[in-house]
mmCIF file of C-alpha atoms and ligand atoms in Angstrom:
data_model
loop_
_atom_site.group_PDB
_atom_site.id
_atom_site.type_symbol
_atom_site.label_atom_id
_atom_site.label_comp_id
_atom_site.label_asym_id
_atom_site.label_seq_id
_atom_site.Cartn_x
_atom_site.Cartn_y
_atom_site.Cartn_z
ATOM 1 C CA UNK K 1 -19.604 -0.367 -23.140
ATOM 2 C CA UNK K 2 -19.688 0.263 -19.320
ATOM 3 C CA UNK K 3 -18.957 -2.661 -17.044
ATOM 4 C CA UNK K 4 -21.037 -3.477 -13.622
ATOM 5 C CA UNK K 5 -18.682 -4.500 -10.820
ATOM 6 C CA UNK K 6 -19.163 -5.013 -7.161
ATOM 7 C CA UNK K 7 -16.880 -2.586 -4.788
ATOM 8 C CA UNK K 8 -16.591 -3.320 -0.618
ATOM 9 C CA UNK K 9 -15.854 -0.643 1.101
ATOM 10 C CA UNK K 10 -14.374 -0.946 4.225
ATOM 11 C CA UNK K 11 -13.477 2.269 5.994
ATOM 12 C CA UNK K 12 -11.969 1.004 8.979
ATOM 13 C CA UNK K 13 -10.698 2.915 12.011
ATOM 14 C CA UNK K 14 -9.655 6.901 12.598
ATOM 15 C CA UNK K 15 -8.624 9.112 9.440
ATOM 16 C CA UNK K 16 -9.436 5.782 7.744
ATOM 17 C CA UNK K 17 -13.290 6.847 7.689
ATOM 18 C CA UNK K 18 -12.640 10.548 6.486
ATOM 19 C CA UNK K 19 -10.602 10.034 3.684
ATOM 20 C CA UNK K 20 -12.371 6.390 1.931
ATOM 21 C CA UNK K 21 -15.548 8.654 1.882
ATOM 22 C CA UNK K 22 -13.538 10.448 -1.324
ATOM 23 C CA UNK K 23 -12.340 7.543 -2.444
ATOM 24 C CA UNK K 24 -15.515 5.422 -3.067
ATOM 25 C CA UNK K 25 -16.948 9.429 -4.266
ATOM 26 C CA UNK K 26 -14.274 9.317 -6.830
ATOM 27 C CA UNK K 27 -15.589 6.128 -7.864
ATOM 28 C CA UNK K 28 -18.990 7.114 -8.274
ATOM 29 C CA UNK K 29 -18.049 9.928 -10.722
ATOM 30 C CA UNK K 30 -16.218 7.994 -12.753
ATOM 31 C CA UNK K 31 -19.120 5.235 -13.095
ATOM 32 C CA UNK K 32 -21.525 8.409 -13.840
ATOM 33 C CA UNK K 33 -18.680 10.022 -16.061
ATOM 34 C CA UNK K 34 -18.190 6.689 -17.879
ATOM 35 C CA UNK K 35 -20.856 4.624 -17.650
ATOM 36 C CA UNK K 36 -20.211 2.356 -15.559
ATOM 37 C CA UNK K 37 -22.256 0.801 -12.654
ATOM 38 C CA UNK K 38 -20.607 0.026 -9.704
ATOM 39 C CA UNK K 39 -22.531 -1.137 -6.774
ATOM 40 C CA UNK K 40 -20.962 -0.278 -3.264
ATOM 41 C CA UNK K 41 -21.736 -2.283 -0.115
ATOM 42 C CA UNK K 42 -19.879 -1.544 3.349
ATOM 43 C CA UNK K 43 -17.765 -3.861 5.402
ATOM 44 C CA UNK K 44 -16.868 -3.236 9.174
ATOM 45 C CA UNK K 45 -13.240 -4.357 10.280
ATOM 46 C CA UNK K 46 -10.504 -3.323 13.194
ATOM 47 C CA UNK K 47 -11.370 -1.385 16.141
ATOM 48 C CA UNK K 48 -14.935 -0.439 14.809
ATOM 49 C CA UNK K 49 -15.704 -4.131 14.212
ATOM 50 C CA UNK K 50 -14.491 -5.492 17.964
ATOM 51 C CA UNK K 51 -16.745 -2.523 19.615
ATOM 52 C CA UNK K 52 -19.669 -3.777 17.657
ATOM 53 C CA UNK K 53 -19.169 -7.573 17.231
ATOM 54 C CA UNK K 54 -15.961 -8.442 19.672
ATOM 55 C CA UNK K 55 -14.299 -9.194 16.508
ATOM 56 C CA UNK K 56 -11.751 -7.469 14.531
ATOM 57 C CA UNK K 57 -12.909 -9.156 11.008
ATOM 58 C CA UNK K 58 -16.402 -10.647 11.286
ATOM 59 C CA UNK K 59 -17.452 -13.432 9.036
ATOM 60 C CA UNK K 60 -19.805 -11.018 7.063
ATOM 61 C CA UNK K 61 -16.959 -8.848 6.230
ATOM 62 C CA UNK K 62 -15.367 -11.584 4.761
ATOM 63 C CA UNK K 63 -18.187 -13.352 3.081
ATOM 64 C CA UNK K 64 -18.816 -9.963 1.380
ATOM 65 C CA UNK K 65 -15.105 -9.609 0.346
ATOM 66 C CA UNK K 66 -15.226 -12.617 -1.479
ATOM 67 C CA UNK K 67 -18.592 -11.835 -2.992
ATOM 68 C CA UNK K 68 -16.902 -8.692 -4.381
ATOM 69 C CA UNK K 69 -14.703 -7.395 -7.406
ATOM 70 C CA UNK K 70 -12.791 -5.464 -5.341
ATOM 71 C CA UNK K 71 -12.215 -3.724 -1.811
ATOM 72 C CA UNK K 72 -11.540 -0.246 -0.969
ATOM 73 C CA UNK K 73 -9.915 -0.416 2.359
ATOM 74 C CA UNK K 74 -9.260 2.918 4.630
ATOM 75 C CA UNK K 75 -6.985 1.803 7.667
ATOM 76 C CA UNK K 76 -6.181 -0.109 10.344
ATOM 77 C CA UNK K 77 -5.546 0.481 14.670
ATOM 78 C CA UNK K 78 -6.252 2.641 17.806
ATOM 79 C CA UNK K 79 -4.022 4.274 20.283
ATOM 80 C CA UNK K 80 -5.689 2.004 22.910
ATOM 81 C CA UNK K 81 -3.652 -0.969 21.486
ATOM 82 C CA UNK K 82 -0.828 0.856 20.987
ATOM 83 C CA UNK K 83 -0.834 1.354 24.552
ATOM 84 C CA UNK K 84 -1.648 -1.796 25.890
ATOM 85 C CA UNK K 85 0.302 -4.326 24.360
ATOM 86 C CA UNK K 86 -0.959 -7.253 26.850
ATOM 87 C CA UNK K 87 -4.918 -7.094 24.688
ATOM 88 C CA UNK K 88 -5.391 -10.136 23.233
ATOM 89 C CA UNK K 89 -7.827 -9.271 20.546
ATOM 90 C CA UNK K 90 -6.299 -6.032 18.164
ATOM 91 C CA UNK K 91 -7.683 -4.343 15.345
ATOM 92 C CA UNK K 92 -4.572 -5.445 12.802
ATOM 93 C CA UNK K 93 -5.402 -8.763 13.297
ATOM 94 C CA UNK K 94 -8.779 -8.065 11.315
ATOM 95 C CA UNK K 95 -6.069 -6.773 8.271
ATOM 96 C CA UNK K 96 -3.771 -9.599 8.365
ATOM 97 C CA UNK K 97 -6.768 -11.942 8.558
ATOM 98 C CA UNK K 98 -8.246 -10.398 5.263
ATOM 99 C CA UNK K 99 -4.819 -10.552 3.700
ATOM 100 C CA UNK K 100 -4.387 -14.372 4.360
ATOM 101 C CA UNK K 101 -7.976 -15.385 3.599
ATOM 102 C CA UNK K 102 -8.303 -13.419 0.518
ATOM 103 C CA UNK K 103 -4.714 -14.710 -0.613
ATOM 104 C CA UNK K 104 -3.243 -11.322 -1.402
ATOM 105 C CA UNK K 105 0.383 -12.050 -1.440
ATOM 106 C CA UNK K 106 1.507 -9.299 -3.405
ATOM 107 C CA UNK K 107 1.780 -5.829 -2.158
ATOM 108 C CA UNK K 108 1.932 -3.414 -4.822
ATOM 109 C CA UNK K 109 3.447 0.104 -3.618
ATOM 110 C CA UNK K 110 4.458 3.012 -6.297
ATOM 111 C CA UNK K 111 6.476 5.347 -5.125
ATOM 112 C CA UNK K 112 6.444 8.245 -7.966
ATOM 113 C CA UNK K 113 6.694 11.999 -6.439
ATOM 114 C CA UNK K 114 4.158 14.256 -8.292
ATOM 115 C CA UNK K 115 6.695 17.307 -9.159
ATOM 116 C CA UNK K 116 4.567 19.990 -7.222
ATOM 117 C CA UNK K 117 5.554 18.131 -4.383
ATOM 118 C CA UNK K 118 9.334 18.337 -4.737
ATOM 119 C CA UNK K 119 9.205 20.622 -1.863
ATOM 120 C CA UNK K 120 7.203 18.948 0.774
ATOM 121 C CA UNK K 121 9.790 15.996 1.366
ATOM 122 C CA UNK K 122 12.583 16.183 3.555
ATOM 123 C CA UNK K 123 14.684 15.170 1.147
ATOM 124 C CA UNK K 124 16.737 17.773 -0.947
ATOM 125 C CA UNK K 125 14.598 18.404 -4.380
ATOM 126 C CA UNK K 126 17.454 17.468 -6.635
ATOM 127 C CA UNK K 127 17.756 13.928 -5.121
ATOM 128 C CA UNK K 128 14.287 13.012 -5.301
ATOM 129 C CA UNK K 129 13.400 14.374 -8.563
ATOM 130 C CA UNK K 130 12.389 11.457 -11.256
ATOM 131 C CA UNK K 131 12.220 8.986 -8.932
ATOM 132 C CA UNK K 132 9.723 6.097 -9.689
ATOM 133 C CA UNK K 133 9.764 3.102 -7.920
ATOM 134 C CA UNK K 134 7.486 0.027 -7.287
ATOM 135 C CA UNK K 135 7.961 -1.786 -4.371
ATOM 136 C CA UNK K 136 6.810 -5.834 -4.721
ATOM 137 C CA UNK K 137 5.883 -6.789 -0.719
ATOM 138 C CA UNK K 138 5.161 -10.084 0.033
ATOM 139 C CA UNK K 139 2.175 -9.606 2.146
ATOM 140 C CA UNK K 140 1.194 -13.222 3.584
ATOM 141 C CA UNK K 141 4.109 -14.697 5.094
ATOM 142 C CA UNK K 142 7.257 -13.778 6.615
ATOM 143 C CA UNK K 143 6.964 -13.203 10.683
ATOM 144 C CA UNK K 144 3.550 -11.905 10.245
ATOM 145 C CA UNK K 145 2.611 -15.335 10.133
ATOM 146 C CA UNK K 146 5.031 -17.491 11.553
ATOM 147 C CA UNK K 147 4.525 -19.289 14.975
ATOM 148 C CA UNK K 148 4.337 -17.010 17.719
ATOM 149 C CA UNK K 149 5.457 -17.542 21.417
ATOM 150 C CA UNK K 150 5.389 -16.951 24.631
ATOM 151 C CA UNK K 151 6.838 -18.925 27.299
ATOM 152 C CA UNK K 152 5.116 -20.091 30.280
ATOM 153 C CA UNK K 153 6.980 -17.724 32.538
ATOM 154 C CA UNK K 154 6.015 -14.830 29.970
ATOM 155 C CA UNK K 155 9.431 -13.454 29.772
ATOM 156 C CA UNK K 156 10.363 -14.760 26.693
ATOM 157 C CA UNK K 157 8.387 -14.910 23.120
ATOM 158 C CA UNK K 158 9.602 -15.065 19.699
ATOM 159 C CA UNK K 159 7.968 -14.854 16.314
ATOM 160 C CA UNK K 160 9.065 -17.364 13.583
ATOM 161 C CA UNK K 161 10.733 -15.813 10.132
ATOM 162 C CA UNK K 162 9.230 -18.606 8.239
ATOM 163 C CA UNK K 163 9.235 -18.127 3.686
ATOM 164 C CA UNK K 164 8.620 -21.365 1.804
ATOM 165 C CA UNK K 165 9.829 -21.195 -1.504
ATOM 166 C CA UNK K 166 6.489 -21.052 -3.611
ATOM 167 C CA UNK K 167 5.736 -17.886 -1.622
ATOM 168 C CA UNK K 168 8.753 -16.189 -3.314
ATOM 169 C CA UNK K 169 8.169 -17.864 -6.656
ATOM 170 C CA UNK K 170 5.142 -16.393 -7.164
ATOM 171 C CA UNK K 171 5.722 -12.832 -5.930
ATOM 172 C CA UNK K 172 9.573 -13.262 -7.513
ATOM 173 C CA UNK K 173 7.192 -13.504 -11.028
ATOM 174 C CA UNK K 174 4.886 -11.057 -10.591
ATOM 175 C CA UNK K 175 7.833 -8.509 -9.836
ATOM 176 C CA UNK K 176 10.117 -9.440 -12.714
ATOM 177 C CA UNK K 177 6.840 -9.403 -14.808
ATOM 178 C CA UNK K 178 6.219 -5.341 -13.821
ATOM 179 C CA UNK K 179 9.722 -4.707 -14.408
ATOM 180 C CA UNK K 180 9.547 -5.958 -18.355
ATOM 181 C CA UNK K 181 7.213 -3.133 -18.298
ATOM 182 C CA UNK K 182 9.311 -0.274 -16.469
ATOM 183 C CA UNK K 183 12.798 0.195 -17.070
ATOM 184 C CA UNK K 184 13.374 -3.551 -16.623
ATOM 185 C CA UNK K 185 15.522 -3.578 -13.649
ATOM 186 C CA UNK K 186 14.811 -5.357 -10.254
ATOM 187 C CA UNK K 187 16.390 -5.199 -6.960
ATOM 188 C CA UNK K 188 15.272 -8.088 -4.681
ATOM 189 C CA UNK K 189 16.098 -6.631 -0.725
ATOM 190 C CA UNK K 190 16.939 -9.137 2.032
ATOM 191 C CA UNK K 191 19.195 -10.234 4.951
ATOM 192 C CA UNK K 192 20.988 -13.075 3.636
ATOM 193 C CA UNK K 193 24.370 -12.542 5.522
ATOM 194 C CA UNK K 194 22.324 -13.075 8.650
ATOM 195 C CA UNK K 195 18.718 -14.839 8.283
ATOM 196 C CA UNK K 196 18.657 -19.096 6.512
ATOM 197 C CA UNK K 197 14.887 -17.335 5.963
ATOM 198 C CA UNK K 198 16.730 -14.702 3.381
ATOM 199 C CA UNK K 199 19.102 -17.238 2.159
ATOM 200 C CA UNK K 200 16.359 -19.072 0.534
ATOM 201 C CA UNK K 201 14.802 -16.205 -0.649
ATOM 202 C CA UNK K 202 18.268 -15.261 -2.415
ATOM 203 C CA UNK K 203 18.230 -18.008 -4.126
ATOM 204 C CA UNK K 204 14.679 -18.598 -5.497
ATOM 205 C CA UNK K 205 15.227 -15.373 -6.599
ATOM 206 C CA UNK K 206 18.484 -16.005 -8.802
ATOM 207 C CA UNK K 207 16.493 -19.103 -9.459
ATOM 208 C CA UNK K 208 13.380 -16.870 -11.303
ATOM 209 C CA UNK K 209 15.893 -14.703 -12.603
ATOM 210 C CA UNK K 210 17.246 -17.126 -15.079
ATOM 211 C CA UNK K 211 13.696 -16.895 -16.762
ATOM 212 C CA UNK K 212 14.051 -13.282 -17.263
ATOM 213 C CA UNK K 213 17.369 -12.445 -18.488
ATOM 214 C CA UNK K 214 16.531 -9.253 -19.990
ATOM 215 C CA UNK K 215 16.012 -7.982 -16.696
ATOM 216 C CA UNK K 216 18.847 -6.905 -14.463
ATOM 217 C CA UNK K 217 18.889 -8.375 -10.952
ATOM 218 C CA UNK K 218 20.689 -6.646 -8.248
ATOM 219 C CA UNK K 219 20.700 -8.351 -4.447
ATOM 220 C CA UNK K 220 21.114 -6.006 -1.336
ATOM 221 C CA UNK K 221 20.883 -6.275 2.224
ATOM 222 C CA UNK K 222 17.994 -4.392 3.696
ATOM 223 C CA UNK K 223 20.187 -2.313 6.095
ATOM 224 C CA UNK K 224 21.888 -1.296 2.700
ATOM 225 C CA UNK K 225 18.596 -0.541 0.728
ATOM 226 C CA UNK K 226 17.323 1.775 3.758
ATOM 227 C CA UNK K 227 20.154 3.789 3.119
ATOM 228 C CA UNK K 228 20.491 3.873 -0.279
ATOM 229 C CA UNK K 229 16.956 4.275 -0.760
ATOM 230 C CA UNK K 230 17.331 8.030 0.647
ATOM 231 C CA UNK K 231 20.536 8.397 -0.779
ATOM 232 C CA UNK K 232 19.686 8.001 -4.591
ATOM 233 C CA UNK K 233 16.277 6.456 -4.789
ATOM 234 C CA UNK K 234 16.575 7.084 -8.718
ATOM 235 C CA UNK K 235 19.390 3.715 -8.543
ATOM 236 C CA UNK K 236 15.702 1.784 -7.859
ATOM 237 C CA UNK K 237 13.376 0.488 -10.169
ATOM 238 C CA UNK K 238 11.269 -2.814 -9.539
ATOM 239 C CA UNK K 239 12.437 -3.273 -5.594
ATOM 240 C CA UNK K 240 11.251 -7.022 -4.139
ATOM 241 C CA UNK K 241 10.955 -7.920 -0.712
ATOM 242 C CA UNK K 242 9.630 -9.858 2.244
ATOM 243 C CA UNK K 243 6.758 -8.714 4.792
ATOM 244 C CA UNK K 244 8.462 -7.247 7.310
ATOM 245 C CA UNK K 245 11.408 -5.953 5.339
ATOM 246 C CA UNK K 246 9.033 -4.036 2.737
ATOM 247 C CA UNK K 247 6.549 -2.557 5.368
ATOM 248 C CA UNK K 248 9.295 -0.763 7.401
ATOM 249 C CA UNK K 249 10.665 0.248 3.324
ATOM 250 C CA UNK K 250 7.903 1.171 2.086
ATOM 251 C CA UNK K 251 7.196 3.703 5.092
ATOM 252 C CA UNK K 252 10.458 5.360 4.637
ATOM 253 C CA UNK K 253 10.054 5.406 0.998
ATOM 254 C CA UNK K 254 6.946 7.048 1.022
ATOM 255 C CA UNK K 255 8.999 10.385 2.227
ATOM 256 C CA UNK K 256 10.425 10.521 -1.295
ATOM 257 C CA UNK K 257 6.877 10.444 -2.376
ATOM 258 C CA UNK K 258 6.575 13.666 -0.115
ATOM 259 C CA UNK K 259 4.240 12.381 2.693
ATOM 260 C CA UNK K 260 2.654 9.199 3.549
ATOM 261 C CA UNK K 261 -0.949 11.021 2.704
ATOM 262 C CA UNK K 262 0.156 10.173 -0.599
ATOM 263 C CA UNK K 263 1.262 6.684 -1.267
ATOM 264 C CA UNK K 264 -1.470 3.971 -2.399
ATOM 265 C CA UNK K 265 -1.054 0.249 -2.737
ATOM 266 C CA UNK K 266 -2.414 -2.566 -4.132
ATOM 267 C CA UNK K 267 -2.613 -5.976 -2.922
ATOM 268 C CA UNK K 268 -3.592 -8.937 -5.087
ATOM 269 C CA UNK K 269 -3.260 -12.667 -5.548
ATOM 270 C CA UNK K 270 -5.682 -15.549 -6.070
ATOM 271 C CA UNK K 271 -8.947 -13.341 -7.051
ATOM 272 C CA UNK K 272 -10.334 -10.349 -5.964
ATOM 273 C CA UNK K 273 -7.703 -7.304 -5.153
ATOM 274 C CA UNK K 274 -7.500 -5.005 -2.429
ATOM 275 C CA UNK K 275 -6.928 -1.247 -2.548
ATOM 276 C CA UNK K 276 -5.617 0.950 0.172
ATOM 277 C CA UNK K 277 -3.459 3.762 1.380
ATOM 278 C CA UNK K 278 -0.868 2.866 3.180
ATOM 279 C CA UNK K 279 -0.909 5.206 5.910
ATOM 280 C CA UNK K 280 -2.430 4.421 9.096
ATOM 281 C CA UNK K 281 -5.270 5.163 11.104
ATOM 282 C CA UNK K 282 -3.821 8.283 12.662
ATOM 283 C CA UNK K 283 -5.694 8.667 15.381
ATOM 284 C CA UNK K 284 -3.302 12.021 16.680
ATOM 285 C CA UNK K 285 -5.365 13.806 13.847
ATOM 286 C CA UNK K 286 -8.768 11.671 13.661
ATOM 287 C CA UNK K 287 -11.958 13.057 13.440
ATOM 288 C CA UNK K 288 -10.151 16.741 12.796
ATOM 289 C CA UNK K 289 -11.131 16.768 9.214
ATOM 290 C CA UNK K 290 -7.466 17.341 8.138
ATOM 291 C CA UNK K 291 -6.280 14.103 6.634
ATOM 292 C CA UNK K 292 -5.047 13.381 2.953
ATOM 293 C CA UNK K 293 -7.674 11.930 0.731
ATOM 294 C CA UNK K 294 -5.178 11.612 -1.909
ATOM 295 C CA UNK K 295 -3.790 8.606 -1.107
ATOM 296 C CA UNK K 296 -7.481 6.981 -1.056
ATOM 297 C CA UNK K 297 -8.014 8.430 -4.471
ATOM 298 C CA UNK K 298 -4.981 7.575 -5.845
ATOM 299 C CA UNK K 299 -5.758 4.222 -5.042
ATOM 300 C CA UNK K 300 -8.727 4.064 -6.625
ATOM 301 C CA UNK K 301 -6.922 4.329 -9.366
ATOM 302 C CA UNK K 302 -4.770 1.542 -9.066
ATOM 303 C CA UNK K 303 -8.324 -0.421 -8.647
ATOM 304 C CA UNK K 304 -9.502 0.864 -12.155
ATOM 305 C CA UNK K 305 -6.557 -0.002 -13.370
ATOM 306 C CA UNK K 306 -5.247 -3.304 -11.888
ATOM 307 C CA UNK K 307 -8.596 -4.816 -10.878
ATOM 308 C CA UNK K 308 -11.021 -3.550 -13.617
ATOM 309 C CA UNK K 309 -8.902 -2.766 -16.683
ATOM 310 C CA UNK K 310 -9.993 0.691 -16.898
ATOM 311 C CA UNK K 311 -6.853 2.460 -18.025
ATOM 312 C CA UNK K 312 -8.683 5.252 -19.282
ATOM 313 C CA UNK K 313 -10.258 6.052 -16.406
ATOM 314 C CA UNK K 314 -7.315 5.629 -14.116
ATOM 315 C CA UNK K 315 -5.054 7.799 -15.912
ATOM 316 C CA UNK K 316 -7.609 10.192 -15.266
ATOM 317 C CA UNK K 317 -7.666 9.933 -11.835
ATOM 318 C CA UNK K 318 -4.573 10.643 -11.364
ATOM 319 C CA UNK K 319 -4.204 13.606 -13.927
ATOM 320 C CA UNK K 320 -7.276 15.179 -11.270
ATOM 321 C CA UNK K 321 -5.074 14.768 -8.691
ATOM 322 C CA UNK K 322 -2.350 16.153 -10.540
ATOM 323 C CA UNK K 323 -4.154 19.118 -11.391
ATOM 324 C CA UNK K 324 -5.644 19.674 -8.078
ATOM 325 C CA UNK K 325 -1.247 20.085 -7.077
ATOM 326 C CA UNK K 326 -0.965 22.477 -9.703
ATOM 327 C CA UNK K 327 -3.795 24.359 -8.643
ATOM 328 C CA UNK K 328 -1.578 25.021 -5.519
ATOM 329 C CA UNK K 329 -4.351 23.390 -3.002
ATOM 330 C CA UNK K 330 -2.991 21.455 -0.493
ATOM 331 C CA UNK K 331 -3.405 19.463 2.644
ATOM 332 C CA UNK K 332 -1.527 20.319 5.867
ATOM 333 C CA UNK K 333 0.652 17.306 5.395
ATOM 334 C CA UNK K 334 1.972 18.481 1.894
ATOM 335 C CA UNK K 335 2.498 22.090 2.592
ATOM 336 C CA UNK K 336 5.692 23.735 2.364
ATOM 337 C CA UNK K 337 6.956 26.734 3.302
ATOM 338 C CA UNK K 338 6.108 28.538 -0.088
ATOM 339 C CA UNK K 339 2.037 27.264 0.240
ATOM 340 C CA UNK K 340 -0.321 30.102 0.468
ATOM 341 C CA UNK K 341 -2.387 29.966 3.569
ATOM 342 C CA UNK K 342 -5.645 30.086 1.840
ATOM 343 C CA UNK K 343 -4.582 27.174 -0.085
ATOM 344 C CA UNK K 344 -4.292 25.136 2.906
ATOM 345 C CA UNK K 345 -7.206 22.788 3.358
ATOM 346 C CA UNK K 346 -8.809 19.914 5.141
ATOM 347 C CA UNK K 347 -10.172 16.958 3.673
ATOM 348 C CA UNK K 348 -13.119 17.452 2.521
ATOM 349 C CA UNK K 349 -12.358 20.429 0.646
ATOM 350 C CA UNK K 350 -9.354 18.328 -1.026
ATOM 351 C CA UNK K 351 -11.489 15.603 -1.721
ATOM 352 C CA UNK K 352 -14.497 18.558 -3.926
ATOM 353 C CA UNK K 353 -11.048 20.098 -5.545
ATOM 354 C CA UNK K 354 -10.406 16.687 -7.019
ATOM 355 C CA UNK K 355 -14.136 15.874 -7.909
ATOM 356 C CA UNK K 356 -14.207 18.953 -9.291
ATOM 357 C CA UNK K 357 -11.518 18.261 -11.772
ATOM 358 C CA UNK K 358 -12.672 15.107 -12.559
ATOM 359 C CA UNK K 359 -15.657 16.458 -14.254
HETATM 360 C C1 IPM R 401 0.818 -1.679 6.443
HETATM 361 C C2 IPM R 401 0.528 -1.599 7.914
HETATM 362 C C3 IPM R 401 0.139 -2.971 8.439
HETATM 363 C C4 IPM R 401 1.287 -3.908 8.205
HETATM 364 C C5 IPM R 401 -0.302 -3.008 9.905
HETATM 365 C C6 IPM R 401 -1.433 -2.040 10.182
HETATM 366 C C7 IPM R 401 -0.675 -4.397 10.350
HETATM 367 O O1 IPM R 401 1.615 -1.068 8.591
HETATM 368 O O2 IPM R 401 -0.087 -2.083 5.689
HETATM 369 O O3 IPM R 401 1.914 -1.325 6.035
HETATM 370 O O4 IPM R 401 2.222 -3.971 9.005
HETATM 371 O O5 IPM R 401 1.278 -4.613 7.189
HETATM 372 MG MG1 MG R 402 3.174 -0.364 7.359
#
């Protein structure tokens, strides 16, 4: 039986528009391939949305979001921002916005290296091979969304590190859940020699991990896990962290993934869930044609998966872009030194090469 769901897409600003168009076309194969029905609307949010409506999430966006089953989202930001730090009204506020309305407090982020990539990372090959890791972000507190200041003078400001213990309960549970079902081993990542904020996540987590003995818990400093994460990122299994901590982690992680054009995440919580790469909007290369899709595809199939139950379906997803590796095709940001020019290609071509072995 084929199931009818509701998909937002919101492409969002620079490469985020090139590569979602693959995405949401490597959901409507699998729909055709499987039977399914899935209806797509579009959503405008970030620097798109304020040019049009002065806003960086408008209501609609959000009324849609919450009408839907899921969200594909592309990304975030423009170098105008970047630039001018003094703008009141910025593009990532539309993301955060989404995150806190939507209640998506977990951050999902696999970090598995397909093997015809053990050559694109800077890493040494022997290091990074058979690593698999999946981060657990908390995505909706943490200085993201603590008081922020400025004082009157303007030449101070401060953001507040602010985690009340439910917040970590609930992600704590989710993580020690997913790591029953990997190799059952979780390392929760904070700065509890330094921050009261960390010391109280350090110990809801030992709390939560009296309800899951037959998982090991390991504790380490963040300054720690950044190293050790490139030293031997095969020590990691289930990794849990704060906001802040696990964005800055996750981007250095994804090099053992081989680029960030590769890494996918998944954020859920109350209802619907929320699918994206988690690259940015790139705007250095925006609008060249020569942006990963991968990471868009791949997390579509997190959304079959997580969101819709569609196992099947996911797996083959990803075996598509597995094959489309093999095949030696590449984009610019996973070529090595051994790719064949001719096998060097932009997006769109990347995106048909995985279509193409989807059917
Ligand atoms: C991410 C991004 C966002 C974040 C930005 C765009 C607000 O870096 O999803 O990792 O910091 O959460
Ligand atoms: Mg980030």
């Amino acid at each position: 039986m084929g199931v009818e769901k509701k998909i937002l897409v919101i492409p969002g600003d620079g490469i985020g528009q090139e590569v979602t168009a693959w995405g949401q076309k490597v959901l409507a194969t699998i729909a055709n391939n499987y039977h399914h029905t899935f209806h797509f609307e579009e959503g405008m949010m970030g620097h798109v949305a304020i040019e049009a409506t002065g806003e960086p999430l408008p209501d609609s966006t959000l009324d849609k979001a919450r009408n839907s089953d899921a969200i594909l989202f592309g990304a975030i930001g423009h170098a105008k921002y970047d630039n001018d730090p003094t703008l009141k009204v910025r593009p990532e506020q539309g993301l955060l916005k989404i995150r806190k309305e939507l209640g998506l407090y977990a951050n999902l982020r696999p970090i598995k290296l397909f093997d015809e990539l053990l050559e694109a990372s800077s890493i040494k090959p022997e290091i990074l091979r058979g690593a698999d890791i999946l981060f657990f972000r908390e995505l909706t507190g943490d200085v993201y969304f603590g008081e922020k200041k400025r004082s009157e003078d303007r030449s101070s400001a401060s953001d507040l590190m602010i985690y009340h213990r439910y917040e970590v309960e609930r992600i704590a549970r989710k993580a020690y859940e997913a790591a029953r079902t990997r190799r059952s081993k979780l390392c929760s990542v904070d700065k509890a020699n330094v921050l009261e904020a960390s010391r109280l996540w350090r110990e809801v987590v030992q709390e939560i991990a009296k309800e899951y003995p037959d998982v090991e818990t390991e504790h380490m400093f963040i300054d720690n896990a950044a190293m050790q994460l490139i030293k031997d990122p095969k020590r990691f299994d289930v990794v849990l962290t704060g906001n802040l901590f696990g964005d800055i982690l996750t981007d250095e992680a994804s090099q053992i993934a081989g680029s960030m054009g590769m890494l996918a995440s998944a954020s859920v919580g109350d209802k619907v869930g929320f699918y994206e790469p988690i690259h940015g909007s790139a705007h250095d290369i925006a609008g060249k044609g020569i942006a990963n899709p991968l990471a868009s595809i791949l997390s579509v199939a997190l959304m079959l998966d997580i969101s819709f139950g569609l196992k099947t379906e996911s797996q083959r997803v990803i075996k598509a872009v597995e094959a489309t590796l093999r095949q030696g095709y590449r984009t610019m940001d996973i070529a090595n030194k051994h790719t064949v020019n001719e096998f060097i290609m932009g997006t769109d071509a990347m995106g048909a090469k995985v279509l193409e072995n989807l059917n």
